[in-house]
mmCIF file of C-alpha atoms and ligand atoms in Angstrom:
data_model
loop_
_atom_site.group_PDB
_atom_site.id
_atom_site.type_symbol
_atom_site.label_atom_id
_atom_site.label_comp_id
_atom_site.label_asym_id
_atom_site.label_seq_id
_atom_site.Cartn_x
_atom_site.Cartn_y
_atom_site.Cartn_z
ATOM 1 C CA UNK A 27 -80.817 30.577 1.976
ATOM 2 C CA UNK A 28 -80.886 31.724 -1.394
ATOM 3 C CA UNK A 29 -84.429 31.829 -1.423
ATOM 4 C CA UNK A 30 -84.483 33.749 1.580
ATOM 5 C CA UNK A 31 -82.889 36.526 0.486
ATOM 6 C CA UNK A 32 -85.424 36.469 -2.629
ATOM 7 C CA UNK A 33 -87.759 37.201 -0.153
ATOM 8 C CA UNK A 34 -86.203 39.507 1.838
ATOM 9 C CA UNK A 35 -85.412 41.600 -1.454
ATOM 10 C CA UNK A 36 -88.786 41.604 -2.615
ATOM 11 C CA UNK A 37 -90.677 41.860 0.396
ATOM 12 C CA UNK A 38 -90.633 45.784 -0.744
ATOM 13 C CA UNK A 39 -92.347 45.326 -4.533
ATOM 14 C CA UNK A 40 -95.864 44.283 -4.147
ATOM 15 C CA UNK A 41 -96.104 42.882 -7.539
ATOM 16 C CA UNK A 42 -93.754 40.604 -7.287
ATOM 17 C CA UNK A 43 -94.755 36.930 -5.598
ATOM 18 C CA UNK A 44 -91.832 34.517 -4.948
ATOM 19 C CA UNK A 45 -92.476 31.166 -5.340
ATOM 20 C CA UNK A 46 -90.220 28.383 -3.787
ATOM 21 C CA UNK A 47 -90.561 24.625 -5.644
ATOM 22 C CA UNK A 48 -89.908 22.289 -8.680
ATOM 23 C CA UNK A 49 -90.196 24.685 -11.927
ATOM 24 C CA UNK A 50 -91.133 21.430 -13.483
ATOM 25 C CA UNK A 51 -94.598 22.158 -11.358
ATOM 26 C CA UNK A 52 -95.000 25.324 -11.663
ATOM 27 C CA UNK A 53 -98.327 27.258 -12.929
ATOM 28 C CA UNK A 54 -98.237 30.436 -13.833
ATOM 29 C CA UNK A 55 -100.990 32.227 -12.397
ATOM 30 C CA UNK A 56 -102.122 34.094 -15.856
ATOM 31 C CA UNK A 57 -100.648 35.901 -18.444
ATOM 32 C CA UNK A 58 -97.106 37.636 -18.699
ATOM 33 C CA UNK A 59 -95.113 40.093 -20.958
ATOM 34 C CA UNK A 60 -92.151 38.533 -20.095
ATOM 35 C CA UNK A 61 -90.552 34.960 -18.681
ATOM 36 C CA UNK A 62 -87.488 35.156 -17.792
ATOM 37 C CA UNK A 63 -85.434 32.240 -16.927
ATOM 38 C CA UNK A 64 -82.199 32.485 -15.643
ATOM 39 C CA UNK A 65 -79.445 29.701 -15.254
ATOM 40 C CA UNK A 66 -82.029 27.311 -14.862
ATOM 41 C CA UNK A 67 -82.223 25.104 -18.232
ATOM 42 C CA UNK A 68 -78.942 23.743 -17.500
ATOM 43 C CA UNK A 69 -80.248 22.263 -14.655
ATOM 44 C CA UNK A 70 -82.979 20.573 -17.093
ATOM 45 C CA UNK A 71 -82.367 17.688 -19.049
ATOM 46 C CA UNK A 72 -83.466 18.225 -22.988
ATOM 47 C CA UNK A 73 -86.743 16.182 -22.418
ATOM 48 C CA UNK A 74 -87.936 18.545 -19.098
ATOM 49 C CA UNK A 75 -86.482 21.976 -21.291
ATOM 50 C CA UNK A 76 -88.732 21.024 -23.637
ATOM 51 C CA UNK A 77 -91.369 19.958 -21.749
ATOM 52 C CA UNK A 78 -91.188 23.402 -19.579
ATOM 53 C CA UNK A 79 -90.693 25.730 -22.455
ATOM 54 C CA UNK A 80 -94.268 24.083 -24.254
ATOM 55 C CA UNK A 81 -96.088 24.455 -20.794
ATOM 56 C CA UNK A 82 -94.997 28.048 -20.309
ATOM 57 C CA UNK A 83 -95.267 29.420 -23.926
ATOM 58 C CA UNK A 84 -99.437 29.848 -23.543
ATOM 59 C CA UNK A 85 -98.430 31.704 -20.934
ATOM 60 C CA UNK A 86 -97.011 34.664 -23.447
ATOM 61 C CA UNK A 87 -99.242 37.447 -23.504
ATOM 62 C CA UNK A 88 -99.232 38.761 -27.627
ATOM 63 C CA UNK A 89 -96.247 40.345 -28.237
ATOM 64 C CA UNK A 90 -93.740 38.958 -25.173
ATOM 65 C CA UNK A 91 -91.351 37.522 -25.233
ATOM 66 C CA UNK A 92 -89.160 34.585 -23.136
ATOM 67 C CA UNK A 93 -85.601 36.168 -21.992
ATOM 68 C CA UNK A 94 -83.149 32.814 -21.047
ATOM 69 C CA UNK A 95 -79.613 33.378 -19.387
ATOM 70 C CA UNK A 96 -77.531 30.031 -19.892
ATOM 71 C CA UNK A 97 -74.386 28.903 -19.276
ATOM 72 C CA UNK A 98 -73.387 28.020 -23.004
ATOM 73 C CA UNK A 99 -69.939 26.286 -24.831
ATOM 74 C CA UNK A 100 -68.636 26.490 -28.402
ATOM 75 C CA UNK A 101 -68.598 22.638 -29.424
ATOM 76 C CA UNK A 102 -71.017 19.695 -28.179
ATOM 77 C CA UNK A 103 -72.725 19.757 -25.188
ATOM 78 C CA UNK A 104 -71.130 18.918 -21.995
ATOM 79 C CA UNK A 105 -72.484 17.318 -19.145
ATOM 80 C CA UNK A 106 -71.379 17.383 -15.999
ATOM 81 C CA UNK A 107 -71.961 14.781 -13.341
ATOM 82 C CA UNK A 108 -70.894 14.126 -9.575
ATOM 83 C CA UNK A 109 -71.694 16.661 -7.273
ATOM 84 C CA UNK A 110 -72.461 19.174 -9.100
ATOM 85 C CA UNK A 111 -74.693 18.404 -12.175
ATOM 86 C CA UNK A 112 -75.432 20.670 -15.295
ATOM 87 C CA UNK A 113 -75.571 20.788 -19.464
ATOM 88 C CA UNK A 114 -73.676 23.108 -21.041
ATOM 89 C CA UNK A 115 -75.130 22.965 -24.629
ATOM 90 C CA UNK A 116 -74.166 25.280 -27.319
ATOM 91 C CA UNK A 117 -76.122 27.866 -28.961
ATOM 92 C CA UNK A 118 -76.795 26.310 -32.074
ATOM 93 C CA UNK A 119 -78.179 23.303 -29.856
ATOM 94 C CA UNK A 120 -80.590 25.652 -27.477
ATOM 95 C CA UNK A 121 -81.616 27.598 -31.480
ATOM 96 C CA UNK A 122 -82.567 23.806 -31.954
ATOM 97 C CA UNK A 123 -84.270 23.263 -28.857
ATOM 98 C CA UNK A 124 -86.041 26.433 -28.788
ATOM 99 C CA UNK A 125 -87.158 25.765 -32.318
ATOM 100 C CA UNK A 126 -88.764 22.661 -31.402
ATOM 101 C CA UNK A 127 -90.970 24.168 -28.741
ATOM 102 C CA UNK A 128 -92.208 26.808 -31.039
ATOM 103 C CA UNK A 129 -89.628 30.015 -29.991
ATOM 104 C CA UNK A 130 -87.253 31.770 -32.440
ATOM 105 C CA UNK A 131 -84.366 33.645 -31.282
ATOM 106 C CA UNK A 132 -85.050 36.922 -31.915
ATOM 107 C CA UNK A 133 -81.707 38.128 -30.414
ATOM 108 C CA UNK A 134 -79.407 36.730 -29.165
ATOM 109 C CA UNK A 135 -76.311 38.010 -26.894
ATOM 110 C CA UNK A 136 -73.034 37.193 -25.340
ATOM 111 C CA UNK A 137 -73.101 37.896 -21.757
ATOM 112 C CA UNK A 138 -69.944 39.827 -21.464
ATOM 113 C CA UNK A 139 -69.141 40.159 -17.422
ATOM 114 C CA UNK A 140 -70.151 36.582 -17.216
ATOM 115 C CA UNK A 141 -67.116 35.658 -19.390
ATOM 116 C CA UNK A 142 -64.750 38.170 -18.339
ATOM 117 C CA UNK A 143 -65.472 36.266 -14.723
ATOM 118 C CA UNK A 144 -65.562 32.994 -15.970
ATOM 119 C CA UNK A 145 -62.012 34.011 -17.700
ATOM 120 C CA UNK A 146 -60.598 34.859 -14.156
ATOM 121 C CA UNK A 147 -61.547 31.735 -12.860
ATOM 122 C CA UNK A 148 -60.327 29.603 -15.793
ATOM 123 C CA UNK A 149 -57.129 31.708 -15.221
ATOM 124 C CA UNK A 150 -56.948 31.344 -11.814
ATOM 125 C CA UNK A 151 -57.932 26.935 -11.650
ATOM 126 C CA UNK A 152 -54.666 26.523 -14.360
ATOM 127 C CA UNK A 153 -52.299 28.438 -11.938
ATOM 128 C CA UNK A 154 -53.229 26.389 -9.175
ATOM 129 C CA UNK A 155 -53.262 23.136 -11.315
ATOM 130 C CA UNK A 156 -49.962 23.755 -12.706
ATOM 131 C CA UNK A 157 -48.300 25.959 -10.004
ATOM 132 C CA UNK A 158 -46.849 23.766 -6.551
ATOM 133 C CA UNK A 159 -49.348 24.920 -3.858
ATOM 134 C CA UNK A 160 -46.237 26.784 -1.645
ATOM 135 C CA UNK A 161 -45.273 28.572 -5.104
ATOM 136 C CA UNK A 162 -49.383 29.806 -5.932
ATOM 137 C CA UNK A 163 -49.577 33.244 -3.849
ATOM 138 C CA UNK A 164 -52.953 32.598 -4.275
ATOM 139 C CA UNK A 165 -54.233 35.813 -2.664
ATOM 140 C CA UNK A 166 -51.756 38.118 -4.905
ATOM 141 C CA UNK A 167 -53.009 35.929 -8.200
ATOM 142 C CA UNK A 168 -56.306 36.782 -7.722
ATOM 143 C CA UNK A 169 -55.925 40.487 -6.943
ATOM 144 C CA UNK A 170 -53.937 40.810 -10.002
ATOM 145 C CA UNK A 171 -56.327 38.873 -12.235
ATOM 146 C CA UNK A 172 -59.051 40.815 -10.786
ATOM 147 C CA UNK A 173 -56.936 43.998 -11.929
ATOM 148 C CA UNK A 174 -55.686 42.545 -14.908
ATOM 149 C CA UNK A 175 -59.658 41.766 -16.383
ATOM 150 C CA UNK A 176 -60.738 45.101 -15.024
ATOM 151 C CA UNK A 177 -58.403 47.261 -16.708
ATOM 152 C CA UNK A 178 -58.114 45.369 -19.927
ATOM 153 C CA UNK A 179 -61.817 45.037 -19.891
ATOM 154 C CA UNK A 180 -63.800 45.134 -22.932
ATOM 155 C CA UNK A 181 -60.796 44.381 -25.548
ATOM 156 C CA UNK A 182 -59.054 41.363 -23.388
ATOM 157 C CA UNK A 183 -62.284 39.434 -24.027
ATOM 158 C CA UNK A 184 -62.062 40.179 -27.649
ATOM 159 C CA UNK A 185 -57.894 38.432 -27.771
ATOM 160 C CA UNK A 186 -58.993 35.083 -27.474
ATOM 161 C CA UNK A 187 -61.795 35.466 -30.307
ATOM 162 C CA UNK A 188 -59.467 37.312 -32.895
ATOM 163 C CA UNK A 189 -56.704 34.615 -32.081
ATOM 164 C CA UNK A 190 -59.306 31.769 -32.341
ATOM 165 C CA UNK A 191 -58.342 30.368 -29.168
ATOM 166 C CA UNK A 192 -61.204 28.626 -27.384
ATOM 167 C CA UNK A 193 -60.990 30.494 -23.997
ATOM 168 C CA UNK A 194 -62.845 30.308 -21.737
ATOM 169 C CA UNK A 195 -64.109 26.965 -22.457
ATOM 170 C CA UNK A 196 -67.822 28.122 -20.421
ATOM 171 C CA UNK A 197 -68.982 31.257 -21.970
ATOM 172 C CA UNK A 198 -73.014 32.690 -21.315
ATOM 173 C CA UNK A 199 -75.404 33.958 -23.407
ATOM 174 C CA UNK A 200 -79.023 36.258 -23.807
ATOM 175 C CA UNK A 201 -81.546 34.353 -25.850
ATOM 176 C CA UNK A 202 -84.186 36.865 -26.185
ATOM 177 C CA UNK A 203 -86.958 34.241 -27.830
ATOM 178 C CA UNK A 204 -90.626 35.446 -28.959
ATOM 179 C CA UNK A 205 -93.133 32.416 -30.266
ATOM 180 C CA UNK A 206 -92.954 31.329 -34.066
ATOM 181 C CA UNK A 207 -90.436 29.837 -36.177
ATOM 182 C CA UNK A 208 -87.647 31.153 -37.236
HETATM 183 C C1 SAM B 315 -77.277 29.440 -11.517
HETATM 184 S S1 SAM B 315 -78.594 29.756 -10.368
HETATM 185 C C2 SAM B 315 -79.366 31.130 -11.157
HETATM 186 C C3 SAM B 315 -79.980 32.068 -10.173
HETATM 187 C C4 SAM B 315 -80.769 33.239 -10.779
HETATM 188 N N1 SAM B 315 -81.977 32.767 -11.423
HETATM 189 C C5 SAM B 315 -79.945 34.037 -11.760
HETATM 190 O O1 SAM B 315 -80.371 34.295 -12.873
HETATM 191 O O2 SAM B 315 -78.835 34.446 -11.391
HETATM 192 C C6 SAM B 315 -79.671 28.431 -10.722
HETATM 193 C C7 SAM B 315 -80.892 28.349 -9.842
HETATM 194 O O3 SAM B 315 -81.816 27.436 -10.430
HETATM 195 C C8 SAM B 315 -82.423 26.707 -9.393
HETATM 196 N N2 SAM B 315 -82.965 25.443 -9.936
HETATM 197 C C9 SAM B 315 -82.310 24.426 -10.511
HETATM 198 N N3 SAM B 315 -83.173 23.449 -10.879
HETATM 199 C C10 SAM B 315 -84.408 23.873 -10.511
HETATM 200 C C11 SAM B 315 -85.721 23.323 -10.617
HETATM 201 N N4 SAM B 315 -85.941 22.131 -11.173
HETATM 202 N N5 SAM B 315 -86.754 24.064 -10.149
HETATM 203 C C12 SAM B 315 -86.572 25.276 -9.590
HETATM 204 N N6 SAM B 315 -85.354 25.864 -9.473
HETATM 205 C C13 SAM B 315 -84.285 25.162 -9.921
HETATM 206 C C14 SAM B 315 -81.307 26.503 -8.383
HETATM 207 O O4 SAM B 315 -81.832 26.229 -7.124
HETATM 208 C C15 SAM B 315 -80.607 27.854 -8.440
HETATM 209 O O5 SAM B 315 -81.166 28.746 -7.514
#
């Protein structure tokens, strides 16, 4: 469905060519500026990152660069298993992994609206874990987080940094990586 609505999007741009599969088999067809991979390496055990980050890196025209968007966490990796699967790895740990497939970080970024949402829903998943269901007003919770991140947004996502409280546990992050050691 998802995929569908790629196409439907960018039906419209004639340079761009969706391509539905495995990313673990995919060949680029020639040279790019620019690779971007979003919320996809966390979907990738360290052995396929690494493999996929090697295969595409010839890829880089002179100059490019790779742009990654990942779902990232303070501490050691986490990985999640059951029915939904991912790695949450930290950004010292993807500066490692990057650096063994021949990318520096040459910026890198926190993704700010992702973690003012992911705050909401961290918010939101303790009320109804600690709440009794006929108490939770569910409906009025989330209008009033929604309210409460919009107004207070940018300086309510700067609270828990300046009080050194580890919230929210997921944050997300730009890596904007170009080839070479750092
Ligand atoms: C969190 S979504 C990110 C969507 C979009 N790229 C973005 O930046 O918002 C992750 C996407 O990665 C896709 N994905 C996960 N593993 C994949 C794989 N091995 N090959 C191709 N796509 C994969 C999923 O199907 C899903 O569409």
């Amino acid at each position: 469905m998802l995929y569908r609505a790629l196409e439907r999007r960018c039906a419209r741009y004639s340079n761009i060519h969706p391509v539905h599969g495995n990313v673990m088999s995919f060949e680029p067809d020639g040279r790019t500026d620019l690779i971007f991979l979003g919320g996809l390496l966390m979907y990738l055990n360290e052995e396929d990152v690494i493999a996929l980050l090697r295969r595409l890196l010839p890829f880089l025209e002179p100059g490019g660069m790779m742009l990654c968007r990942e779902s990232t966490v303070r501490g050691d990796t986490v990985v999640r298993r059951g029915d939904y699967q991912a790695v949450y790895r930290s950004v010292p740990d993807y500066r490692r992994i990057f650096g063994q497939c021949g990318l520096s970080i040459r910026h890198v970024e926190r993704n700010e609206p992702y973690v003012l949402m992911q705050m909401g829903c961290e918010l939101v998943k303790t009320w109804k874990e600690t709440v009794p269901e006929r108490f939770q007003a569910l409906r009025g919770i989330g209008h009033l987080t929604y309210f409460m991140f919009r107004l207070g947004n940018p300086w309510i996502t700067r609270v828990s940094k300046f009080l050194g409280i580890p919230f929210p546990k997921l944050e997300n992050h730009f890596f904007v990586l170009e080839p070479g050691m750092s």
